[in-house]
PDB file of C-alpha atoms in Angstrom:
ATOM      1  CA  MET D   1      -5.743   8.736  -8.384  1.00  0.00           C
ATOM      2  CA  LYS D   2      -6.707  12.155  -9.753  1.00  0.00           C
ATOM      3  CA  MET D   3      -4.983  15.447  -9.045  1.00  0.00           C
ATOM      4  CA  SER D   4      -5.769  19.066  -9.786  1.00  0.00           C
ATOM      5  CA  THR D   5      -4.384  22.447  -8.791  1.00  0.00           C
ATOM      6  CA  ARG D   6      -5.868  25.874  -8.091  1.00  0.00           C
ATOM      7  CA  ASN D   7      -4.098  29.056  -7.194  1.00  0.00           C
ATOM      8  CA  GLU D   8      -5.599  30.953  -4.306  1.00  0.00           C
ATOM      9  CA  SER D   9      -4.257  34.104  -2.702  1.00  0.00           C
ATOM     10  CA  GLY D  10      -1.268  33.092  -0.629  1.00  0.00           C
ATOM     11  CA  ALA D  11      -1.327  29.382  -1.421  1.00  0.00           C
ATOM     12  CA  THR D  12      -1.437  26.712  -4.092  1.00  0.00           C
ATOM     13  CA  VAL D  13      -4.196  24.173  -3.507  1.00  0.00           C
ATOM     14  CA  VAL D  14      -3.620  20.631  -4.773  1.00  0.00           C
ATOM     15  CA  SER D  15      -6.620  18.294  -4.571  1.00  0.00           C
ATOM     16  CA  VAL D  16      -5.839  14.593  -4.650  1.00  0.00           C
ATOM     17  CA  LYS D  17      -8.592  11.998  -5.033  1.00  0.00           C
ATOM     18  CA  GLY D  18      -8.768   8.212  -4.878  1.00  0.00           C
ATOM     19  CA  LYS D  19      -5.729   6.204  -3.775  1.00  0.00           C
ATOM     20  CA  VAL D  20      -2.108   7.152  -3.213  1.00  0.00           C
ATOM     21  CA  ASP D  21      -0.520   3.714  -3.050  1.00  0.00           C
ATOM     22  CA  THR D  22       2.795   2.109  -3.988  1.00  0.00           C
ATOM     23  CA  VAL D  23       1.979   2.352  -7.687  1.00  0.00           C
ATOM     24  CA  THR D  24       0.604   5.928  -7.801  1.00  0.00           C
ATOM     25  CA  ALA D  25       2.805   7.586  -5.127  1.00  0.00           C
ATOM     26  CA  PRO D  26       5.729   8.463  -7.480  1.00  0.00           C
ATOM     27  CA  GLU D  27       3.336  10.357  -9.792  1.00  0.00           C
ATOM     28  CA  PHE D  28       1.840  12.155  -6.762  1.00  0.00           C
ATOM     29  CA  GLY D  29       5.333  13.171  -5.587  1.00  0.00           C
ATOM     30  CA  LYS D  30       6.331  14.394  -9.036  1.00  0.00           C
ATOM     31  CA  TYR D  31       3.137  16.460  -9.277  1.00  0.00           C
ATOM     32  CA  LEU D  32       3.715  18.058  -5.848  1.00  0.00           C
ATOM     33  CA  ASN D  33       7.301  18.934  -6.800  1.00  0.00           C
ATOM     34  CA  GLU D  34       6.164  20.540 -10.056  1.00  0.00           C
ATOM     35  CA  GLN D  35       3.700  22.721  -8.166  1.00  0.00           C
ATOM     36  CA  ILE D  36       6.348  23.661  -5.604  1.00  0.00           C
ATOM     37  CA  SER D  37       8.800  24.773  -8.335  1.00  0.00           C
ATOM     38  CA  LYS D  38       6.107  26.648 -10.257  1.00  0.00           C
ATOM     39  CA  ASN D  39       4.504  28.491  -7.359  1.00  0.00           C
ATOM     40  CA  GLN D  40       6.581  30.287  -4.771  1.00  0.00           C
ATOM     41  CA  ASN D  41       4.179  29.944  -1.875  1.00  0.00           C
ATOM     42  CA  SER D  42       2.771  27.448   0.597  1.00  0.00           C
ATOM     43  CA  LEU D  43       0.935  24.344  -0.508  1.00  0.00           C
ATOM     44  CA  ILE D  44      -2.435  23.118   0.730  1.00  0.00           C
ATOM     45  CA  VAL D  45      -3.191  19.480  -0.065  1.00  0.00           C
ATOM     46  CA  ASN D  46      -6.941  18.866  -0.057  1.00  0.00           C
ATOM     47  CA  MET D  47      -7.495  15.188   0.797  1.00  0.00           C
ATOM     48  CA  ALA D  48     -11.283  15.262   1.230  1.00  0.00           C
ATOM     49  CA  GLU D  49     -11.756  12.694  -1.542  1.00  0.00           C
ATOM     50  CA  LEU D  50      -8.677  10.612  -0.788  1.00  0.00           C
ATOM     51  CA  TYR D  51      -9.604   7.320   0.821  1.00  0.00           C
ATOM     52  CA  TYR D  52      -6.336   5.370   0.923  1.00  0.00           C
ATOM     53  CA  MET D  53      -2.682   6.240   1.459  1.00  0.00           C
ATOM     54  CA  THR D  54       0.290   3.947   2.110  1.00  0.00           C
ATOM     55  CA  SER D  55       3.729   4.755   3.507  1.00  0.00           C
ATOM     56  CA  ALA D  56       4.834   5.492  -0.082  1.00  0.00           C
ATOM     57  CA  GLY D  57       2.393   8.433  -0.129  1.00  0.00           C
ATOM     58  CA  LEU D  58       3.586   9.670   3.244  1.00  0.00           C
ATOM     59  CA  ARG D  59       7.171   9.676   1.983  1.00  0.00           C
ATOM     60  CA  GLU D  60       6.113  11.984  -0.884  1.00  0.00           C
ATOM     61  CA  ILE D  61       4.330  14.321   1.561  1.00  0.00           C
ATOM     62  CA  LEU D  62       7.468  14.363   3.736  1.00  0.00           C
ATOM     63  CA  GLY D  63       9.661  15.099   0.692  1.00  0.00           C
ATOM     64  CA  ALA D  64       7.403  17.980  -0.332  1.00  0.00           C
ATOM     65  CA  GLY D  65       7.332  19.264   3.253  1.00  0.00           C
ATOM     66  CA  LYS D  66      11.147  19.284   3.470  1.00  0.00           C
ATOM     67  CA  GLU D  67      11.446  21.051   0.092  1.00  0.00           C
ATOM     68  CA  LEU D  68       8.926  23.731   1.096  1.00  0.00           C
ATOM     69  CA  LYS D  69      10.594  24.256   4.462  1.00  0.00           C
ATOM     70  CA  ASP D  70      13.928  24.891   2.715  1.00  0.00           C
ATOM     71  CA  LYS D  71      12.168  27.569   0.660  1.00  0.00           C
ATOM     72  CA  GLY D  72      10.620  29.193   3.715  1.00  0.00           C
ATOM     73  CA  HIS D  73       7.117  27.894   3.013  1.00  0.00           C
ATOM     74  CA  GLU D  74       5.052  25.036   4.375  1.00  0.00           C
ATOM     75  CA  ILE D  75       2.628  22.290   3.501  1.00  0.00           C
ATOM     76  CA  LEU D  76      -0.865  22.299   4.998  1.00  0.00           C
ATOM     77  CA  LEU D  77      -3.173  19.294   4.848  1.00  0.00           C
ATOM     78  CA  ALA D  78      -6.947  19.558   4.724  1.00  0.00           C
ATOM     79  CA  GLY D  79     -10.026  17.349   4.858  1.00  0.00           C
ATOM     80  CA  LEU D  80      -8.400  14.074   5.907  1.00  0.00           C
ATOM     81  CA  GLN D  81     -10.797  11.131   6.149  1.00  0.00           C
ATOM     82  CA  ASP D  82     -10.672   9.109   9.373  1.00  0.00           C
ATOM     83  CA  ASN D  83      -8.434   6.298   8.133  1.00  0.00           C
ATOM     84  CA  ILE D  84      -5.994   8.736   6.525  1.00  0.00           C
ATOM     85  CA  ARG D  85      -5.947  10.707   9.774  1.00  0.00           C
ATOM     86  CA  ASP D  86      -5.119   7.435  11.610  1.00  0.00           C
ATOM     87  CA  VAL D  87      -2.156   6.847   9.305  1.00  0.00           C
ATOM     88  CA  PHE D  88      -0.925  10.397  10.024  1.00  0.00           C
ATOM     89  CA  GLN D  89      -1.334   9.860  13.773  1.00  0.00           C
ATOM     90  CA  ILE D  90       0.483   6.510  13.858  1.00  0.00           C
ATOM     91  CA  SER D  91       3.410   7.800  11.798  1.00  0.00           C
ATOM     92  CA  GLY D  92       3.792  10.945  13.890  1.00  0.00           C
ATOM     93  CA  PHE D  93       3.123  13.019  10.753  1.00  0.00           C
ATOM     94  CA  ALA D  94       0.149  14.617  12.508  1.00  0.00           C
ATOM     95  CA  SER D  95       2.595  16.602  14.638  1.00  0.00           C
ATOM     96  CA  LEU D  96       4.924  17.403  11.699  1.00  0.00           C
ATOM     97  CA  PHE D  97       2.297  19.084   9.574  1.00  0.00           C
ATOM     98  CA  LYS D  98      -0.590  21.471  10.097  1.00  0.00           C
ATOM     99  CA  ILE D  99      -3.833  19.603   9.580  1.00  0.00           C
ATOM    100  CA  PHE D 100      -7.189  21.294   9.029  1.00  0.00           C
ATOM    101  CA  ASP D 101     -10.738  19.946   8.850  1.00  0.00           C
ATOM    102  CA  THR D 102     -11.476  21.825   5.640  1.00  0.00           C
ATOM    103  CA  GLU D 103      -9.635  23.546   2.809  1.00  0.00           C
ATOM    104  CA  LYS D 104     -11.376  26.781   3.813  1.00  0.00           C
ATOM    105  CA  SER D 105      -9.910  26.709   7.326  1.00  0.00           C
ATOM    106  CA  ALA D 106      -6.454  25.947   5.880  1.00  0.00           C
ATOM    107  CA  LEU D 107      -6.730  28.918   3.509  1.00  0.00           C
ATOM    108  CA  GLU D 108      -7.544  31.195   6.435  1.00  0.00           C
ATOM    109  CA  GLN D 109      -4.197  30.266   7.989  1.00  0.00           C
ATOM    110  CA  VAL D 110      -1.913  31.176   5.080  1.00  0.00           C
TER     111      VAL D 110
ATOM    112  CA  MET P   1      -8.427 -24.872  17.494  1.00  0.00           C
ATOM    113  CA  THR P   2      -9.630 -25.335  13.920  1.00  0.00           C
ATOM    114  CA  VAL P   3      -8.259 -23.073  11.242  1.00  0.00           C
ATOM    115  CA  CYS P   4     -10.172 -22.741   8.003  1.00  0.00           C
ATOM    116  CA  LEU P   5      -8.208 -21.817   4.877  1.00  0.00           C
ATOM    117  CA  LEU P   6     -10.118 -19.184   2.894  1.00  0.00           C
ATOM    118  CA  LEU P   7      -7.744 -18.201   0.139  1.00  0.00           C
ATOM    119  CA  GLN P   8      -4.372 -19.161  -1.305  1.00  0.00           C
ATOM    120  CA  ILE P   9      -2.534 -17.245  -4.031  1.00  0.00           C
ATOM    121  CA  LYS P  10       0.973 -17.822  -5.355  1.00  0.00           C
ATOM    122  CA  LEU P  11       2.368 -15.391  -7.921  1.00  0.00           C
ATOM    123  CA  PRO P  12       5.708 -13.899  -8.963  1.00  0.00           C
ATOM    124  CA  ALA P  13       6.890 -11.185  -6.551  1.00  0.00           C
ATOM    125  CA  THR P  14       6.388  -8.121  -8.763  1.00  0.00           C
ATOM    126  CA  LEU P  15       4.709  -4.748  -8.327  1.00  0.00           C
ATOM    127  CA  GLU P  16       2.448  -5.600 -11.276  1.00  0.00           C
ATOM    128  CA  ASN P  17       0.937  -8.404  -9.207  1.00  0.00           C
ATOM    129  CA  LEU P  18       0.125  -6.250  -6.152  1.00  0.00           C
ATOM    130  CA  ALA P  19      -3.552  -5.829  -7.041  1.00  0.00           C
ATOM    131  CA  ALA P  20      -3.882  -9.541  -7.846  1.00  0.00           C
ATOM    132  CA  PHE P  21      -2.948 -10.253  -4.224  1.00  0.00           C
ATOM    133  CA  ILE P  22      -4.672  -7.345  -2.500  1.00  0.00           C
ATOM    134  CA  GLU P  23      -8.121  -7.442  -4.135  1.00  0.00           C
ATOM    135  CA  PRO P  24      -8.889 -11.084  -3.184  1.00  0.00           C
ATOM    136  CA  VAL P  25      -7.602 -10.453   0.376  1.00  0.00           C
ATOM    137  CA  LYS P  26      -9.990  -7.498   0.639  1.00  0.00           C
ATOM    138  CA  SER P  27     -12.989  -9.518  -0.579  1.00  0.00           C
ATOM    139  CA  CYS P  28     -12.026 -12.249   1.829  1.00  0.00           C
ATOM    140  CA  ALA P  29     -11.944  -9.781   4.763  1.00  0.00           C
ATOM    141  CA  GLU P  30     -15.263  -8.282   3.631  1.00  0.00           C
ATOM    142  CA  LYS P  31     -16.871 -11.735   3.723  1.00  0.00           C
ATOM    143  CA  GLN P  32     -15.696 -12.088   7.320  1.00  0.00           C
ATOM    144  CA  GLY P  33     -17.808  -9.050   8.189  1.00  0.00           C
ATOM    145  CA  PHE P  34     -15.046  -6.625   9.147  1.00  0.00           C
ATOM    146  CA  SER P  35     -15.879  -2.913   9.244  1.00  0.00           C
ATOM    147  CA  GLN P  36     -14.731  -0.685   6.386  1.00  0.00           C
ATOM    148  CA  LYS P  37     -12.096   0.795   8.702  1.00  0.00           C
ATOM    149  CA  LYS P  38     -10.584  -2.608   9.502  1.00  0.00           C
ATOM    150  CA  ILE P  39     -10.703  -3.676   5.866  1.00  0.00           C
ATOM    151  CA  LEU P  40      -8.670  -0.578   4.926  1.00  0.00           C
ATOM    152  CA  GLN P  41      -6.197  -1.446   7.703  1.00  0.00           C
ATOM    153  CA  ILE P  42      -5.889  -5.020   6.427  1.00  0.00           C
ATOM    154  CA  GLU P  43      -5.427  -3.712   2.874  1.00  0.00           C
ATOM    155  CA  LEU P  44      -2.737  -1.284   3.987  1.00  0.00           C
ATOM    156  CA  ALA P  45      -0.839  -3.910   6.017  1.00  0.00           C
ATOM    157  CA  THR P  46      -1.039  -6.399   3.122  1.00  0.00           C
ATOM    158  CA  GLU P  47       0.292  -3.857   0.637  1.00  0.00           C
ATOM    159  CA  GLU P  48       3.173  -2.743   2.894  1.00  0.00           C
ATOM    160  CA  ILE P  49       4.323  -6.351   3.443  1.00  0.00           C
ATOM    161  CA  LEU P  50       4.068  -7.283  -0.236  1.00  0.00           C
ATOM    162  CA  VAL P  51       6.031  -4.189  -1.275  1.00  0.00           C
ATOM    163  CA  ASN P  52       8.796  -5.127   1.161  1.00  0.00           C
ATOM    164  CA  ILE P  53       9.002  -8.632  -0.289  1.00  0.00           C
ATOM    165  CA  VAL P  54       8.923  -7.355  -3.883  1.00  0.00           C
ATOM    166  CA  ASN P  55      11.647  -4.771  -3.212  1.00  0.00           C
ATOM    167  CA  TYR P  56      14.009  -6.724  -0.976  1.00  0.00           C
ATOM    168  CA  ALA P  57      13.452 -10.498  -0.883  1.00  0.00           C
ATOM    169  CA  TYR P  58      14.905 -11.493  -4.229  1.00  0.00           C
ATOM    170  CA  GLN P  59      18.153  -9.667  -4.909  1.00  0.00           C
ATOM    171  CA  ASP P  60      19.600 -11.643  -7.825  1.00  0.00           C
ATOM    172  CA  HIS P  61      16.806 -13.809  -9.198  1.00  0.00           C
ATOM    173  CA  PRO P  62      13.040 -13.547  -9.564  1.00  0.00           C
ATOM    174  CA  GLY P  63      10.874 -15.310  -7.013  1.00  0.00           C
ATOM    175  CA  TYR P  64       7.347 -15.777  -5.799  1.00  0.00           C
ATOM    176  CA  VAL P  65       5.122 -14.765  -2.908  1.00  0.00           C
ATOM    177  CA  GLN P  66       2.442 -17.027  -1.560  1.00  0.00           C
ATOM    178  CA  ILE P  67      -0.321 -15.730   0.660  1.00  0.00           C
ATOM    179  CA  ARG P  68      -2.870 -17.699   2.634  1.00  0.00           C
ATOM    180  CA  CYS P  69      -5.882 -16.201   4.366  1.00  0.00           C
ATOM    181  CA  SER P  70      -7.532 -18.141   7.120  1.00  0.00           C
ATOM    182  CA  VAL P  71      -9.980 -17.779   9.965  1.00  0.00           C
ATOM    183  CA  ASP P  72      -9.980 -19.686  13.247  1.00  0.00           C
ATOM    184  CA  ASP P  73     -12.627 -20.629  15.821  1.00  0.00           C
ATOM    185  CA  ASP P  74     -12.223 -17.294  17.582  1.00  0.00           C
ATOM    186  CA  LYS P  75     -12.968 -15.456  14.289  1.00  0.00           C
ATOM    187  CA  ARG P  76      -9.352 -14.351  14.131  1.00  0.00           C
ATOM    188  CA  PHE P  77      -8.502 -13.498  10.515  1.00  0.00           C
ATOM    189  CA  GLY P  78      -4.945 -14.368   9.542  1.00  0.00           C
ATOM    190  CA  ILE P  79      -2.811 -13.652   6.499  1.00  0.00           C
ATOM    191  CA  GLU P  80       0.402 -15.598   6.008  1.00  0.00           C
ATOM    192  CA  PHE P  81       3.066 -14.368   3.577  1.00  0.00           C
ATOM    193  CA  GLU P  82       5.679 -16.818   2.345  1.00  0.00           C
ATOM    194  CA  ASP P  83       8.755 -16.205   0.195  1.00  0.00           C
ATOM    195  CA  THR P  84      12.052 -17.986  -0.423  1.00  0.00           C
ATOM    196  CA  GLY P  85      14.140 -14.822  -0.633  1.00  0.00           C
ATOM    197  CA  ILE P  86      17.038 -13.841   1.612  1.00  0.00           C
ATOM    198  CA  PRO P  87      16.335 -14.595   5.287  1.00  0.00           C
ATOM    199  CA  PHE P  88      14.902 -11.411   6.688  1.00  0.00           C
ATOM    200  CA  ASP P  89      12.944 -10.733   9.836  1.00  0.00           C
ATOM    201  CA  VAL P  90      11.106  -7.459   9.215  1.00  0.00           C
ATOM    202  CA  LEU P  91      10.341  -7.320  12.924  1.00  0.00           C
ATOM    203  CA  SER P  92      14.054  -6.820  13.604  1.00  0.00           C
ATOM    204  CA  LEU P  93      13.935  -3.396  11.936  1.00  0.00           C
ATOM    205  CA  ASP P  94      14.366  -0.386  14.183  1.00  0.00           C
ATOM    206  CA  THR P  95      11.232   1.567  14.927  1.00  0.00           C
ATOM    207  CA  PRO P  96      11.311   4.913  13.111  1.00  0.00           C
ATOM    208  CA  ASP P  97      11.609   7.974  15.336  1.00  0.00           C
ATOM    209  CA  VAL P  98       8.055   9.285  14.983  1.00  0.00           C
ATOM    210  CA  THR P  99       8.864  12.327  17.097  1.00  0.00           C
ATOM    211  CA  ALA P 100      11.632  13.743  14.855  1.00  0.00           C
ATOM    212  CA  GLY P 101      11.102  17.199  13.329  1.00  0.00           C
ATOM    213  CA  ILE P 102      10.513  17.673   9.615  1.00  0.00           C
ATOM    214  CA  SER P 103      14.158  18.305   8.681  1.00  0.00           C
ATOM    215  CA  GLU P 104      15.458  15.352  10.731  1.00  0.00           C
ATOM    216  CA  ARG P 105      12.653  12.958   9.875  1.00  0.00           C
ATOM    217  CA  GLN P 106      13.883   9.924   7.903  1.00  0.00           C
ATOM    218  CA  PHE P 107      11.988   8.443   4.944  1.00  0.00           C
ATOM    219  CA  GLY P 108      12.239   4.738   5.706  1.00  0.00           C
ATOM    220  CA  GLY P 109      10.749   2.144   8.015  1.00  0.00           C
ATOM    221  CA  LEU P 110       7.164   3.390   8.065  1.00  0.00           C
ATOM    222  CA  GLY P 111       5.592   0.503   6.157  1.00  0.00           C
ATOM    223  CA  VAL P 112       6.590  -2.201   8.636  1.00  0.00           C
ATOM    224  CA  PHE P 113       5.775   0.155  11.501  1.00  0.00           C
ATOM    225  CA  PHE P 114       2.218   0.493  10.130  1.00  0.00           C
ATOM    226  CA  VAL P 115       1.833  -3.272   9.947  1.00  0.00           C
ATOM    227  CA  ARG P 116       2.818  -3.637  13.609  1.00  0.00           C
ATOM    228  CA  LYS P 117       0.503  -0.844  14.706  1.00  0.00           C
ATOM    229  CA  LEU P 118      -2.541  -1.738  12.602  1.00  0.00           C
ATOM    230  CA  MET P 119      -2.665  -5.494  13.061  1.00  0.00           C
ATOM    231  CA  ASP P 120      -3.375  -7.241  16.371  1.00  0.00           C
ATOM    232  CA  ASP P 121      -0.528  -9.711  15.985  1.00  0.00           C
ATOM    233  CA  VAL P 122       2.541 -10.010  13.725  1.00  0.00           C
ATOM    234  CA  ARG P 123       4.925 -12.986  13.808  1.00  0.00           C
ATOM    235  CA  TYR P 124       7.934 -13.943  11.737  1.00  0.00           C
ATOM    236  CA  TYR P 125       9.650 -17.283  11.488  1.00  0.00           C
ATOM    237  CA  ARG P 126      11.875 -19.322   9.174  1.00  0.00           C
ATOM    238  CA  LYS P 127      10.658 -22.643   7.846  1.00  0.00           C
ATOM    239  CA  GLY P 128      13.357 -24.409   5.820  1.00  0.00           C
ATOM    240  CA  ASP P 129      14.389 -21.891   3.147  1.00  0.00           C
ATOM    241  CA  LYS P 130      11.229 -19.831   3.609  1.00  0.00           C
ATOM    242  CA  ASN P 131      10.438 -16.544   5.307  1.00  0.00           C
ATOM    243  CA  ILE P 132       6.999 -16.726   6.876  1.00  0.00           C
ATOM    244  CA  LEU P 133       5.278 -13.616   8.171  1.00  0.00           C
ATOM    245  CA  LYS P 134       1.885 -14.077   9.747  1.00  0.00           C
ATOM    246  CA  ILE P 135      -0.368 -11.152  10.607  1.00  0.00           C
ATOM    247  CA  SER P 136      -3.783 -11.341  12.183  1.00  0.00           C
ATOM    248  CA  MET P 137      -6.766  -9.232  13.099  1.00  0.00           C
ATOM    249  CA  SER P 138      -9.170 -10.222  15.811  1.00  0.00           C
ATOM    250  CA  GLY P 139     -12.784 -11.135  15.153  1.00  0.00           C
ATOM    251  CA  SER P 140     -15.304  -9.095  13.230  1.00  0.00           C
ATOM    252  CA  ALA P 141     -17.647  -8.928  16.250  1.00  0.00           C
ATOM    253  CA  GLU P 142     -15.548  -6.212  17.837  1.00  0.00           C
ATOM    254  CA  THR P 143     -15.310  -3.890  14.852  1.00  0.00           C
TER     255      THR P 143
END
């Protein structure tokens, strides 16, 4: 798993690549929380190069989403590959979060 | 019905051993000709079940997990998980409310829910002092 962050106007963009599984999910969650405390705006998670996510990863996304909601912001998800999109559909997370085909279309919404 | 055993691994139930279980299961599924999508689903289901066993089966002493992969005449690929931890039927867990809003949404229960949704069949039974969970995915022809 690799993560990086960019600041765009109106949003913080976190790109996550590789696998968010049982072992890497806590680090992913910690990283999201750091970005949320540092930047007082909405968060876009670019998942274009993420190919695997377990329920542990979804729990971190949910935690970040709850935290942002409390602060009056939101989490937007972009570029989900098919199998990640399936996981979001099955868990009902697809209706909890705004999901965009690309990071660009997510940025246009913030 | 003939069932052919493809793989058997028995290791201590620890998070450190996750990859040592999952990687051989993946190669085994690949050899059966499953699509990449189904292999990812098998990988995800395998990981969610193992994590449950590692986290909950052995409360006061270390224990093991044994997995067996097999294929039958109908090309049905099965993975059986065995542990001797506390008796626990994961299928008895309540289904998470997948329609709850973000503030109400609970954190737990998703892993087992995934397993039930992604695999074609999931069965639990007790055999002596063992918990046996068997999951299966139907043949590679219909990927």
